[in-house]
């Protein structure tokens, strides 16, 4: 770990300005991902701006019937919030499917959106990785790729965004609220928040230099059955091979996003009219452009079969 | 003391303390943080510095140069050790690759330097500044591709043959052939490898996490080129080993070299991401099994071949070992072939040989039972043998495999099982059950101890035996208490110090029986010394309830040593009973799994192990051993795999996020039954090993249950959902 300087942020705007101003600055909140990466030399910030003192840790109702979640709301608290559990059950279930109790106690809403990939080559500083060291190449392509992306990747990177929470938020049409270095705020639809890797996989979101997430808003509830089905090799404390976040209405219409398959939560609104026609037809549309590797082609089949189970559950057919 | 005739009645048979399910006596130390592990010996080695290992970034080649300029200038740096600066180093008897690489690099993450600094963080930061210039050469990393070049290993009993296997197999009424693969496994013990080294003149003290103190002291001395008596190893507590700490590893050697260079005590631990490629692992295997039988299920031919790889000079994974002994059959063959691979060093991991071998053999037995239309329990029972099938004049000392299978079948409601696969559904789950035999040889090793009765009437036991979480402290205290007629709270046990008498150490499931037998021998001597001191006849002195009794005379043990401690030391050695009788441990594993009809996720629902392993010295710690082993078996069956990058030559998933082991949610209720038995051929304790038996066969029982649930047969471990999906029933 390289030596770094440290400051406590006094306001979101000041934090953003400091981050833009200071070479090699990073925000730290829960630190559950950043500290691990610093210890192994994957992240080497020169300056840390600690956000934990900022009053961004509340969940409030919005005037249009939605919820505004502060950037620092811990995953545990978000998952347990009565309004979230009642109106956005999908979000609560996705959070509880992720990490462990201890990690959820520390991890924040904004930090969860920004967590880095779990591609094993990203974690090994001896290996080429365009995300970690731009231009160095991608060891995962042609290597161990069982857990990696089947769609949305590029010739530079096939890493997966590992967040469960973000997949639920994508289905809920969440909006990420930020403040920029110049003090201006903006609202970024979750669909636009994460970037596909293209030729620049190290740029993972549309956030600008210094730009700080202050919260996430959820539009007013849409009802329906909320299901988060995460598939993994072991029963807990593992990243998704595939996850399905779905809101299914009584008439069979609904919204679906997939986790574990792409560099961002994978949703295609244009495919959703096909949802009432069943998992096979819908998945064929959603993953039409999939380019899996030999090792992860099973994810396409798995996504379809998992969605089949989700749709059966939505219908009340438990088996 | 020499054990060369079967045990007769002795004081252990009273079973007032031995055989009781006592809580482990070191438990309070562990739960209150007062059990100090190797890396926590700050009081014993005050003011120690920290060393951080620089590991090779290439799997094979040589170091062209190392630039230490920036690292030397980094804050807090005290010394840097490289192969060049370390001087001439030997290689330990138990190491295949050098612990400090350079200029030759033998495997990925081989240590190439140690940076010593005031703090851990400084050492780590400076280590990142060491610049190594490598010349990479090509290597062999793919076992499948290396099979053709595999050769017969030199030092092992590589091939065995009895009768005419080829003829009998060709002529059998029913035949089965299967090919199976098991991946490389990591020990993944909780406590990382760690050591603190301190030199006083030319004498080295090394607090380390090691299962085998005498082997370790010897190999440290050999590697450093110093006399063995100048090396003291201390390992009072060890947070798991599973074979990964049988041998001296780079943490110990580099702590010693770092301490010498820095003229300070130095602590070195292996960061978790380094352990998987820097240390040893259970090697992958490719196995071929052929079974021929009559229509009624009597095996007439059984053949087992195994291929594995290791670094030059390494050893094969002895995956055919159990097939030489487990089932009858007049015509038999086994063969092992070893390929050179340039992956990290393969070596022992819990139940080496049998664990991997049974993963294959016990699926093959299930497949053959299927083919014969026989119940898999009955098929195994039909082919039981009470003698070594390769050498029929050698009987087993004790063999209750059939009783294990029958007891387990009964408890598991096996007779209610629908034989046809894929016939039971419970909601979203396809449900199936599987069985496998458990088998692991029982080894006896020479083991010594020193026992001392003091003026307070307390007895202290000293032996270099280790407790790797197994319960050694407790069963040794129970043994001494039983022998001397004392309650267990009057026994103090000191372990893991090379200044104590040499023990069996912890490995190969020999430690429990062997180390307590050594304590037994020392206690026999102490009883004689006490009787003599009291003027009693040692032959009729009875040690009971804190007293010694002979004829009409009774003396309290509290008073005997008032004039000075009475000390006795002895070891137990073994004659040829292990040659004349085949000593093995047996068991049966029964497992029920659910497989998600849609996603093919596999979740275990029930596990039962029935074990026949001689006298159980402490049913509580023995049960803990077995349920831990069953958990390890669940990992081997369903998730554990060191993923080899065959291009880049290393294990890719080298942390505990990538190398998944079971979590609590993976493990259902586990039931363990010990058959009530004693084995008079094993030692005066009449006990055998149990710590590895619990693992043997578990993975196959799970794989067989998955097949029973789904009808899909997976022959390549781990059995993961991607291997099932293609053949799962359509969802319509």
PDB file of N, CA and C in Angstrom, chain A residues 126-211:
ATOM      1  N   UNK A 126       0.255  -8.849 -11.419  1.00  0.00           N
ATOM      2  CA  UNK A 126       1.254  -9.379 -12.356  1.00  0.00           C
ATOM      3  C   UNK A 126       0.671  -9.585 -13.754  1.00  0.00           C
ATOM      4  N   UNK A 127      -0.664  -9.604 -13.834  1.00  0.00           N
ATOM      5  CA  UNK A 127      -1.295  -9.984 -15.093  1.00  0.00           C
ATOM      6  C   UNK A 127      -1.794  -8.761 -15.850  1.00  0.00           C
ATOM      7  N   UNK A 128      -1.825  -8.864 -17.161  1.00  0.00           N
ATOM      8  CA  UNK A 128      -2.388  -7.758 -17.936  1.00  0.00           C
ATOM      9  C   UNK A 128      -3.871  -7.575 -17.619  1.00  0.00           C
ATOM     10  N   UNK A 129      -4.312  -6.358 -17.552  1.00  0.00           N
ATOM     11  CA  UNK A 129      -5.727  -6.058 -17.335  1.00  0.00           C
ATOM     12  C   UNK A 129      -5.965  -4.622 -17.772  1.00  0.00           C
ATOM     13  N   UNK A 130      -6.775  -4.472 -18.810  1.00  0.00           N
ATOM     14  CA  UNK A 130      -7.033  -3.126 -19.337  1.00  0.00           C
ATOM     15  C   UNK A 130      -7.807  -2.250 -18.367  1.00  0.00           C
ATOM     16  N   UNK A 131      -8.522  -2.878 -17.472  1.00  0.00           N
ATOM     17  CA  UNK A 131      -9.295  -2.107 -16.498  1.00  0.00           C
ATOM     18  C   UNK A 131      -8.367  -1.542 -15.424  1.00  0.00           C
ATOM     19  N   UNK A 132      -7.415  -2.369 -15.007  1.00  0.00           N
ATOM     20  CA  UNK A 132      -6.482  -1.959 -13.950  1.00  0.00           C
ATOM     21  C   UNK A 132      -5.347  -1.105 -14.519  1.00  0.00           C
ATOM     22  N   UNK A 133      -4.832  -1.541 -15.661  1.00  0.00           N
ATOM     23  CA  UNK A 133      -3.688  -0.841 -16.269  1.00  0.00           C
ATOM     24  C   UNK A 133      -4.004  -0.663 -17.757  1.00  0.00           C
ATOM     25  N   UNK A 134      -4.624   0.471 -18.099  1.00  0.00           N
ATOM     26  CA  UNK A 134      -5.108   0.660 -19.475  1.00  0.00           C
ATOM     27  C   UNK A 134      -4.012   0.367 -20.509  1.00  0.00           C
ATOM     28  N   UNK A 135      -4.401  -0.399 -21.498  1.00  0.00           N
ATOM     29  CA  UNK A 135      -3.479  -0.712 -22.578  1.00  0.00           C
ATOM     30  C   UNK A 135      -2.631  -1.948 -22.345  1.00  0.00           C
ATOM     31  N   UNK A 136      -2.750  -2.564 -21.159  1.00  0.00           N
ATOM     32  CA  UNK A 136      -1.885  -3.717 -20.870  1.00  0.00           C
ATOM     33  C   UNK A 136      -2.412  -5.014 -21.474  1.00  0.00           C
ATOM     34  N   UNK A 137      -3.680  -5.007 -21.877  1.00  0.00           N
ATOM     35  CA  UNK A 137      -4.249  -6.224 -22.454  1.00  0.00           C
ATOM     36  C   UNK A 137      -5.257  -6.851 -21.517  1.00  0.00           C
ATOM     37  N   UNK A 138      -5.870  -7.946 -21.966  1.00  0.00           N
ATOM     38  CA  UNK A 138      -6.865  -8.639 -21.147  1.00  0.00           C
ATOM     39  C   UNK A 138      -6.487 -10.098 -21.039  1.00  0.00           C
ATOM     40  N   UNK A 139      -6.124 -10.523 -19.825  1.00  0.00           N
ATOM     41  CA  UNK A 139      -5.762 -11.927 -19.634  1.00  0.00           C
ATOM     42  C   UNK A 139      -6.997 -12.817 -19.564  1.00  0.00           C
ATOM     43  N   UNK A 140      -8.131 -12.213 -19.262  1.00  0.00           N
ATOM     44  CA  UNK A 140      -9.344 -13.032 -19.085  1.00  0.00           C
ATOM     45  C   UNK A 140      -9.838 -13.598 -20.412  1.00  0.00           C
ATOM     46  N   UNK A 141      -9.681 -12.826 -21.484  1.00  0.00           N
ATOM     47  CA  UNK A 141     -10.109 -13.319 -22.797  1.00  0.00           C
ATOM     48  C   UNK A 141      -9.157 -14.436 -23.199  1.00  0.00           C
ATOM     49  N   UNK A 142      -9.706 -15.615 -23.356  1.00  0.00           N
ATOM     50  CA  UNK A 142      -8.870 -16.787 -23.626  1.00  0.00           C
ATOM     51  C   UNK A 142      -8.367 -17.451 -22.356  1.00  0.00           C
ATOM     52  N   UNK A 143      -8.707 -16.881 -21.209  1.00  0.00           N
ATOM     53  CA  UNK A 143      -8.281 -17.465 -19.932  1.00  0.00           C
ATOM     54  C   UNK A 143      -9.471 -17.978 -19.152  1.00  0.00           C
ATOM     55  N   UNK A 144      -9.387 -17.825 -17.841  1.00  0.00           N
ATOM     56  CA  UNK A 144     -10.464 -18.316 -16.993  1.00  0.00           C
ATOM     57  C   UNK A 144     -11.620 -17.320 -17.025  1.00  0.00           C
ATOM     58  N   UNK A 145     -12.709 -17.698 -17.651  1.00  0.00           N
ATOM     59  CA  UNK A 145     -13.786 -16.729 -17.890  1.00  0.00           C
ATOM     60  C   UNK A 145     -15.149 -17.231 -17.439  1.00  0.00           C
ATOM     61  N   UNK A 146     -15.177 -18.284 -16.640  1.00  0.00           N
ATOM     62  CA  UNK A 146     -16.460 -18.871 -16.248  1.00  0.00           C
ATOM     63  C   UNK A 146     -17.392 -17.834 -15.630  1.00  0.00           C
ATOM     64  N   UNK A 147     -16.805 -16.925 -14.835  1.00  0.00           N
ATOM     65  CA  UNK A 147     -17.650 -15.981 -14.099  1.00  0.00           C
ATOM     66  C   UNK A 147     -17.869 -14.678 -14.865  1.00  0.00           C
ATOM     67  N   UNK A 148     -17.364 -14.580 -16.069  1.00  0.00           N
ATOM     68  CA  UNK A 148     -17.302 -13.270 -16.722  1.00  0.00           C
ATOM     69  C   UNK A 148     -18.464 -13.049 -17.696  1.00  0.00           C
ATOM     70  N   UNK A 149     -18.392 -11.904 -18.397  1.00  0.00           N
ATOM     71  CA  UNK A 149     -19.547 -11.414 -19.154  1.00  0.00           C
ATOM     72  C   UNK A 149     -19.829 -12.249 -20.402  1.00  0.00           C
ATOM     73  N   UNK A 150     -21.123 -12.372 -20.707  1.00  0.00           N
ATOM     74  CA  UNK A 150     -21.530 -13.018 -21.959  1.00  0.00           C
ATOM     75  C   UNK A 150     -22.078 -11.984 -22.942  1.00  0.00           C
ATOM     76  N   UNK A 151     -22.301 -10.782 -22.458  1.00  0.00           N
ATOM     77  CA  UNK A 151     -22.861  -9.738 -23.330  1.00  0.00           C
ATOM     78  C   UNK A 151     -22.363  -8.379 -22.842  1.00  0.00           C
ATOM     79  N   UNK A 152     -22.175  -7.479 -23.768  1.00  0.00           N
ATOM     80  CA  UNK A 152     -21.787  -6.115 -23.376  1.00  0.00           C
ATOM     81  C   UNK A 152     -20.292  -5.929 -23.246  1.00  0.00           C
ATOM     82  N   UNK A 153     -19.541  -7.014 -23.301  1.00  0.00           N
ATOM     83  CA  UNK A 153     -18.092  -6.909 -23.190  1.00  0.00           C
ATOM     84  C   UNK A 153     -17.485  -6.424 -24.494  1.00  0.00           C
ATOM     85  N   UNK A 154     -16.187  -6.339 -24.516  1.00  0.00           N
ATOM     86  CA  UNK A 154     -15.512  -5.875 -25.724  1.00  0.00           C
ATOM     87  C   UNK A 154     -14.232  -6.675 -25.916  1.00  0.00           C
ATOM     88  N   UNK A 155     -13.507  -6.362 -26.954  1.00  0.00           N
ATOM     89  CA  UNK A 155     -12.228  -7.040 -27.177  1.00  0.00           C
ATOM     90  C   UNK A 155     -11.201  -6.626 -26.134  1.00  0.00           C
ATOM     91  N   UNK A 156     -11.535  -5.609 -25.330  1.00  0.00           N
ATOM     92  CA  UNK A 156     -10.614  -5.132 -24.295  1.00  0.00           C
ATOM     93  C   UNK A 156     -10.931  -5.680 -22.914  1.00  0.00           C
ATOM     94  N   UNK A 157     -12.175  -6.103 -22.712  1.00  0.00           N
ATOM     95  CA  UNK A 157     -12.582  -6.446 -21.346  1.00  0.00           C
ATOM     96  C   UNK A 157     -13.897  -7.208 -21.345  1.00  0.00           C
ATOM     97  N   UNK A 158     -13.954  -8.276 -20.534  1.00  0.00           N
ATOM     98  CA  UNK A 158     -15.214  -9.009 -20.375  1.00  0.00           C
ATOM     99  C   UNK A 158     -15.583  -9.121 -18.892  1.00  0.00           C
ATOM    100  N   UNK A 159     -15.176  -8.120 -18.132  1.00  0.00           N
ATOM    101  CA  UNK A 159     -15.472  -8.137 -16.696  1.00  0.00           C
ATOM    102  C   UNK A 159     -16.958  -7.913 -16.446  1.00  0.00           C
ATOM    103  N   UNK A 160     -17.412  -8.400 -15.298  1.00  0.00           N
ATOM    104  CA  UNK A 160     -18.803  -8.252 -14.889  1.00  0.00           C
ATOM    105  C   UNK A 160     -18.881  -7.245 -13.748  1.00  0.00           C
ATOM    106  N   UNK A 161     -19.915  -6.410 -13.778  1.00  0.00           N
ATOM    107  CA  UNK A 161     -20.198  -5.557 -12.625  1.00  0.00           C
ATOM    108  C   UNK A 161     -20.880  -6.453 -11.581  1.00  0.00           C
ATOM    109  N   UNK A 162     -20.329  -6.560 -10.380  1.00  0.00           N
ATOM    110  CA  UNK A 162     -20.803  -7.601  -9.474  1.00  0.00           C
ATOM    111  C   UNK A 162     -21.952  -7.216  -8.542  1.00  0.00           C
ATOM    112  N   UNK A 163     -22.405  -5.978  -8.599  1.00  0.00           N
ATOM    113  CA  UNK A 163     -23.416  -5.527  -7.626  1.00  0.00           C
ATOM    114  C   UNK A 163     -24.750  -6.239  -7.825  1.00  0.00           C
ATOM    115  N   UNK A 164     -25.350  -6.691  -6.723  1.00  0.00           N
ATOM    116  CA  UNK A 164     -26.730  -7.167  -6.767  1.00  0.00           C
ATOM    117  C   UNK A 164     -27.684  -5.976  -6.704  1.00  0.00           C
ATOM    118  N   UNK A 165     -27.344  -5.031  -5.840  1.00  0.00           N
ATOM    119  CA  UNK A 165     -28.211  -3.875  -5.617  1.00  0.00           C
ATOM    120  C   UNK A 165     -28.486  -3.125  -6.905  1.00  0.00           C
ATOM    121  N   UNK A 166     -27.415  -2.974  -7.710  1.00  0.00           N
ATOM    122  CA  UNK A 166     -27.559  -2.188  -8.940  1.00  0.00           C
ATOM    123  C   UNK A 166     -28.534  -2.844  -9.920  1.00  0.00           C
ATOM    124  N   UNK A 167     -28.607  -4.164  -9.901  1.00  0.00           N
ATOM    125  CA  UNK A 167     -29.510  -4.875 -10.817  1.00  0.00           C
ATOM    126  C   UNK A 167     -30.958  -4.559 -10.445  1.00  0.00           C
ATOM    127  N   UNK A 168     -31.224  -4.553  -9.129  1.00  0.00           N
ATOM    128  CA  UNK A 168     -32.575  -4.200  -8.669  1.00  0.00           C
ATOM    129  C   UNK A 168     -32.884  -2.747  -9.014  1.00  0.00           C
ATOM    130  N   UNK A 169     -31.915  -1.874  -8.798  1.00  0.00           N
ATOM    131  CA  UNK A 169     -32.148  -0.452  -9.085  1.00  0.00           C
ATOM    132  C   UNK A 169     -32.416  -0.201 -10.565  1.00  0.00           C
ATOM    133  N   UNK A 170     -31.779  -1.011 -11.393  1.00  0.00           N
ATOM    134  CA  UNK A 170     -32.000  -0.864 -12.846  1.00  0.00           C
ATOM    135  C   UNK A 170     -33.455  -1.162 -13.187  1.00  0.00           C
ATOM    136  N   UNK A 171     -34.007  -2.198 -12.544  1.00  0.00           N
ATOM    137  CA  UNK A 171     -35.402  -2.555 -12.795  1.00  0.00           C
ATOM    138  C   UNK A 171     -36.338  -1.487 -12.208  1.00  0.00           C
ATOM    139  N   UNK A 172     -35.905  -0.879 -11.119  1.00  0.00           N
ATOM    140  CA  UNK A 172     -36.732   0.127 -10.452  1.00  0.00           C
ATOM    141  C   UNK A 172     -36.596   1.513 -11.088  1.00  0.00           C
ATOM    142  N   UNK A 173     -35.815   1.624 -12.167  1.00  0.00           N
ATOM    143  CA  UNK A 173     -35.596   2.922 -12.832  1.00  0.00           C
ATOM    144  C   UNK A 173     -35.065   3.978 -11.874  1.00  0.00           C
ATOM    145  N   UNK A 174     -34.123   3.589 -11.068  1.00  0.00           N
ATOM    146  CA  UNK A 174     -33.534   4.521 -10.116  1.00  0.00           C
ATOM    147  C   UNK A 174     -32.787   5.628 -10.846  1.00  0.00           C
ATOM    148  N   UNK A 175     -32.609   6.711 -10.143  1.00  0.00           N
ATOM    149  CA  UNK A 175     -31.849   7.838 -10.693  1.00  0.00           C
ATOM    150  C   UNK A 175     -30.726   8.181  -9.708  1.00  0.00           C
ATOM    151  N   UNK A 176     -29.532   8.281 -10.218  1.00  0.00           N
ATOM    152  CA  UNK A 176     -28.371   8.590  -9.383  1.00  0.00           C
ATOM    153  C   UNK A 176     -28.209  10.113  -9.334  1.00  0.00           C
ATOM    154  N   UNK A 177     -28.145  10.643  -8.129  1.00  0.00           N
ATOM    155  CA  UNK A 177     -27.985  12.090  -7.973  1.00  0.00           C
ATOM    156  C   UNK A 177     -26.546  12.405  -7.593  1.00  0.00           C
ATOM    157  N   UNK A 178     -26.010  13.438  -8.224  1.00  0.00           N
ATOM    158  CA  UNK A 178     -24.589  13.756  -7.979  1.00  0.00           C
ATOM    159  C   UNK A 178     -24.394  15.253  -7.793  1.00  0.00           C
ATOM    160  N   UNK A 179     -23.237  15.560  -7.261  1.00  0.00           N
ATOM    161  CA  UNK A 179     -22.788  16.946  -7.286  1.00  0.00           C
ATOM    162  C   UNK A 179     -21.420  16.960  -7.949  1.00  0.00           C
ATOM    163  N   UNK A 180     -21.236  17.949  -8.808  1.00  0.00           N
ATOM    164  CA  UNK A 180     -19.973  18.030  -9.548  1.00  0.00           C
ATOM    165  C   UNK A 180     -19.008  18.996  -8.882  1.00  0.00           C
ATOM    166  N   UNK A 181     -17.811  18.979  -9.408  1.00  0.00           N
ATOM    167  CA  UNK A 181     -16.747  19.788  -8.801  1.00  0.00           C
ATOM    168  C   UNK A 181     -17.112  21.271  -8.779  1.00  0.00           C
ATOM    169  N   UNK A 182     -17.898  21.698  -9.766  1.00  0.00           N
ATOM    170  CA  UNK A 182     -18.273  23.114  -9.793  1.00  0.00           C
ATOM    171  C   UNK A 182     -19.497  23.406  -8.933  1.00  0.00           C
ATOM    172  N   UNK A 183     -19.976  22.385  -8.215  1.00  0.00           N
ATOM    173  CA  UNK A 183     -21.107  22.597  -7.323  1.00  0.00           C
ATOM    174  C   UNK A 183     -22.451  22.323  -7.975  1.00  0.00           C
ATOM    175  N   UNK A 184     -22.453  22.123  -9.288  1.00  0.00           N
ATOM    176  CA  UNK A 184     -23.700  21.817  -9.991  1.00  0.00           C
ATOM    177  C   UNK A 184     -24.144  20.392  -9.671  1.00  0.00           C
ATOM    178  N   UNK A 185     -25.449  20.185  -9.592  1.00  0.00           N
ATOM    179  CA  UNK A 185     -25.953  18.827  -9.374  1.00  0.00           C
ATOM    180  C   UNK A 185     -26.508  18.297 -10.678  1.00  0.00           C
ATOM    181  N   UNK A 186     -26.562  16.988 -10.767  1.00  0.00           N
ATOM    182  CA  UNK A 186     -27.264  16.391 -11.920  1.00  0.00           C
ATOM    183  C   UNK A 186     -27.888  15.066 -11.535  1.00  0.00           C
ATOM    184  N   UNK A 187     -28.796  14.611 -12.375  1.00  0.00           N
ATOM    185  CA  UNK A 187     -29.521  13.358 -12.139  1.00  0.00           C
ATOM    186  C   UNK A 187     -29.227  12.421 -13.304  1.00  0.00           C
ATOM    187  N   UNK A 188     -28.686  11.249 -12.986  1.00  0.00           N
ATOM    188  CA  UNK A 188     -28.289  10.313 -14.050  1.00  0.00           C
ATOM    189  C   UNK A 188     -29.159   9.060 -13.947  1.00  0.00           C
ATOM    190  N   UNK A 189     -29.956   8.791 -14.943  1.00  0.00           N
ATOM    191  CA  UNK A 189     -30.738   7.546 -14.908  1.00  0.00           C
ATOM    192  C   UNK A 189     -29.781   6.344 -14.764  1.00  0.00           C
ATOM    193  N   UNK A 190     -30.175   5.381 -13.953  1.00  0.00           N
ATOM    194  CA  UNK A 190     -29.290   4.232 -13.706  1.00  0.00           C
ATOM    195  C   UNK A 190     -28.900   3.529 -15.009  1.00  0.00           C
ATOM    196  N   UNK A 191     -29.775   3.573 -15.973  1.00  0.00           N
ATOM    197  CA  UNK A 191     -29.478   2.920 -17.263  1.00  0.00           C
ATOM    198  C   UNK A 191     -28.232   3.513 -17.909  1.00  0.00           C
ATOM    199  N   UNK A 192     -28.025   4.815 -17.646  1.00  0.00           N
ATOM    200  CA  UNK A 192     -26.890   5.483 -18.274  1.00  0.00           C
ATOM    201  C   UNK A 192     -25.662   5.544 -17.369  1.00  0.00           C
ATOM    202  N   UNK A 193     -25.816   5.110 -16.127  1.00  0.00           N
ATOM    203  CA  UNK A 193     -24.774   5.352 -15.131  1.00  0.00           C
ATOM    204  C   UNK A 193     -23.511   4.528 -15.395  1.00  0.00           C
ATOM    205  N   UNK A 194     -23.681   3.222 -15.595  1.00  0.00           N
ATOM    206  CA  UNK A 194     -22.519   2.364 -15.879  1.00  0.00           C
ATOM    207  C   UNK A 194     -22.253   2.347 -17.371  1.00  0.00           C
ATOM    208  N   UNK A 195     -20.987   2.425 -17.723  1.00  0.00           N
ATOM    209  CA  UNK A 195     -20.586   2.392 -19.136  1.00  0.00           C
ATOM    210  C   UNK A 195     -20.244   0.966 -19.565  1.00  0.00           C
ATOM    211  N   UNK A 196     -20.427   0.691 -20.828  1.00  0.00           N
ATOM    212  CA  UNK A 196     -19.860  -0.556 -21.371  1.00  0.00           C
ATOM    213  C   UNK A 196     -18.376  -0.312 -21.633  1.00  0.00           C
ATOM    214  N   UNK A 197     -17.554  -1.362 -21.608  1.00  0.00           N
ATOM    215  CA  UNK A 197     -16.108  -1.149 -21.608  1.00  0.00           C
ATOM    216  C   UNK A 197     -15.553  -0.573 -22.905  1.00  0.00           C
ATOM    217  N   UNK A 198     -16.062  -1.047 -24.040  1.00  0.00           N
ATOM    218  CA  UNK A 198     -15.489  -0.590 -25.305  1.00  0.00           C
ATOM    219  C   UNK A 198     -13.980  -0.701 -25.264  1.00  0.00           C
ATOM    220  N   UNK A 199     -13.321   0.367 -25.723  1.00  0.00           N
ATOM    221  CA  UNK A 199     -11.858   0.354 -25.731  1.00  0.00           C
ATOM    222  C   UNK A 199     -11.291   0.955 -24.444  1.00  0.00           C
ATOM    223  N   UNK A 200     -12.189   1.387 -23.534  1.00  0.00           N
ATOM    224  CA  UNK A 200     -11.704   2.057 -22.319  1.00  0.00           C
ATOM    225  C   UNK A 200     -12.341   1.441 -21.054  1.00  0.00           C
ATOM    226  N   UNK A 201     -12.031   0.202 -20.780  1.00  0.00           N
ATOM    227  CA  UNK A 201     -12.724  -0.484 -19.674  1.00  0.00           C
ATOM    228  C   UNK A 201     -12.427   0.099 -18.305  1.00  0.00           C
ATOM    229  N   UNK A 202     -11.383   0.918 -18.186  1.00  0.00           N
ATOM    230  CA  UNK A 202     -11.091   1.508 -16.881  1.00  0.00           C
ATOM    231  C   UNK A 202     -12.068   2.619 -16.536  1.00  0.00           C
ATOM    232  N   UNK A 203     -12.806   3.096 -17.528  1.00  0.00           N
ATOM    233  CA  UNK A 203     -13.832   4.110 -17.243  1.00  0.00           C
ATOM    234  C   UNK A 203     -15.161   3.367 -17.080  1.00  0.00           C
ATOM    235  N   UNK A 204     -15.620   3.229 -15.854  1.00  0.00           N
ATOM    236  CA  UNK A 204     -16.729   2.318 -15.585  1.00  0.00           C
ATOM    237  C   UNK A 204     -18.076   3.018 -15.472  1.00  0.00           C
ATOM    238  N   UNK A 205     -18.062   4.323 -15.219  1.00  0.00           N
ATOM    239  CA  UNK A 205     -19.319   5.058 -15.085  1.00  0.00           C
ATOM    240  C   UNK A 205     -19.189   6.365 -15.844  1.00  0.00           C
ATOM    241  N   UNK A 206     -20.292   7.097 -15.912  1.00  0.00           N
ATOM    242  CA  UNK A 206     -20.260   8.396 -16.596  1.00  0.00           C
ATOM    243  C   UNK A 206     -19.872   9.514 -15.644  1.00  0.00           C
ATOM    244  N   UNK A 207     -19.542   9.177 -14.409  1.00  0.00           N
ATOM    245  CA  UNK A 207     -19.148  10.216 -13.450  1.00  0.00           C
ATOM    246  C   UNK A 207     -17.920  10.966 -13.965  1.00  0.00           C
ATOM    247  N   UNK A 208     -17.946  12.265 -13.773  1.00  0.00           N
ATOM    248  CA  UNK A 208     -16.798  13.075 -14.180  1.00  0.00           C
ATOM    249  C   UNK A 208     -15.797  13.155 -13.041  1.00  0.00           C
ATOM    250  N   UNK A 209     -14.654  13.680 -13.377  1.00  0.00           N
ATOM    251  CA  UNK A 209     -13.625  13.828 -12.355  1.00  0.00           C
ATOM    252  C   UNK A 209     -14.153  14.629 -11.165  1.00  0.00           C
ATOM    253  N   UNK A 210     -14.055  14.021  -9.985  1.00  0.00           N
ATOM    254  CA  UNK A 210     -14.506  14.698  -8.767  1.00  0.00           C
ATOM    255  C   UNK A 210     -15.982  14.535  -8.468  1.00  0.00           C
ATOM    256  N   UNK A 211     -16.769  14.155  -9.449  1.00  0.00           N
ATOM    257  CA  UNK A 211     -18.225  14.097  -9.255  1.00  0.00           C
ATOM    258  C   UNK A 211     -18.593  13.080  -8.178  1.00  0.00           C
TER     259      UNK A 211
END
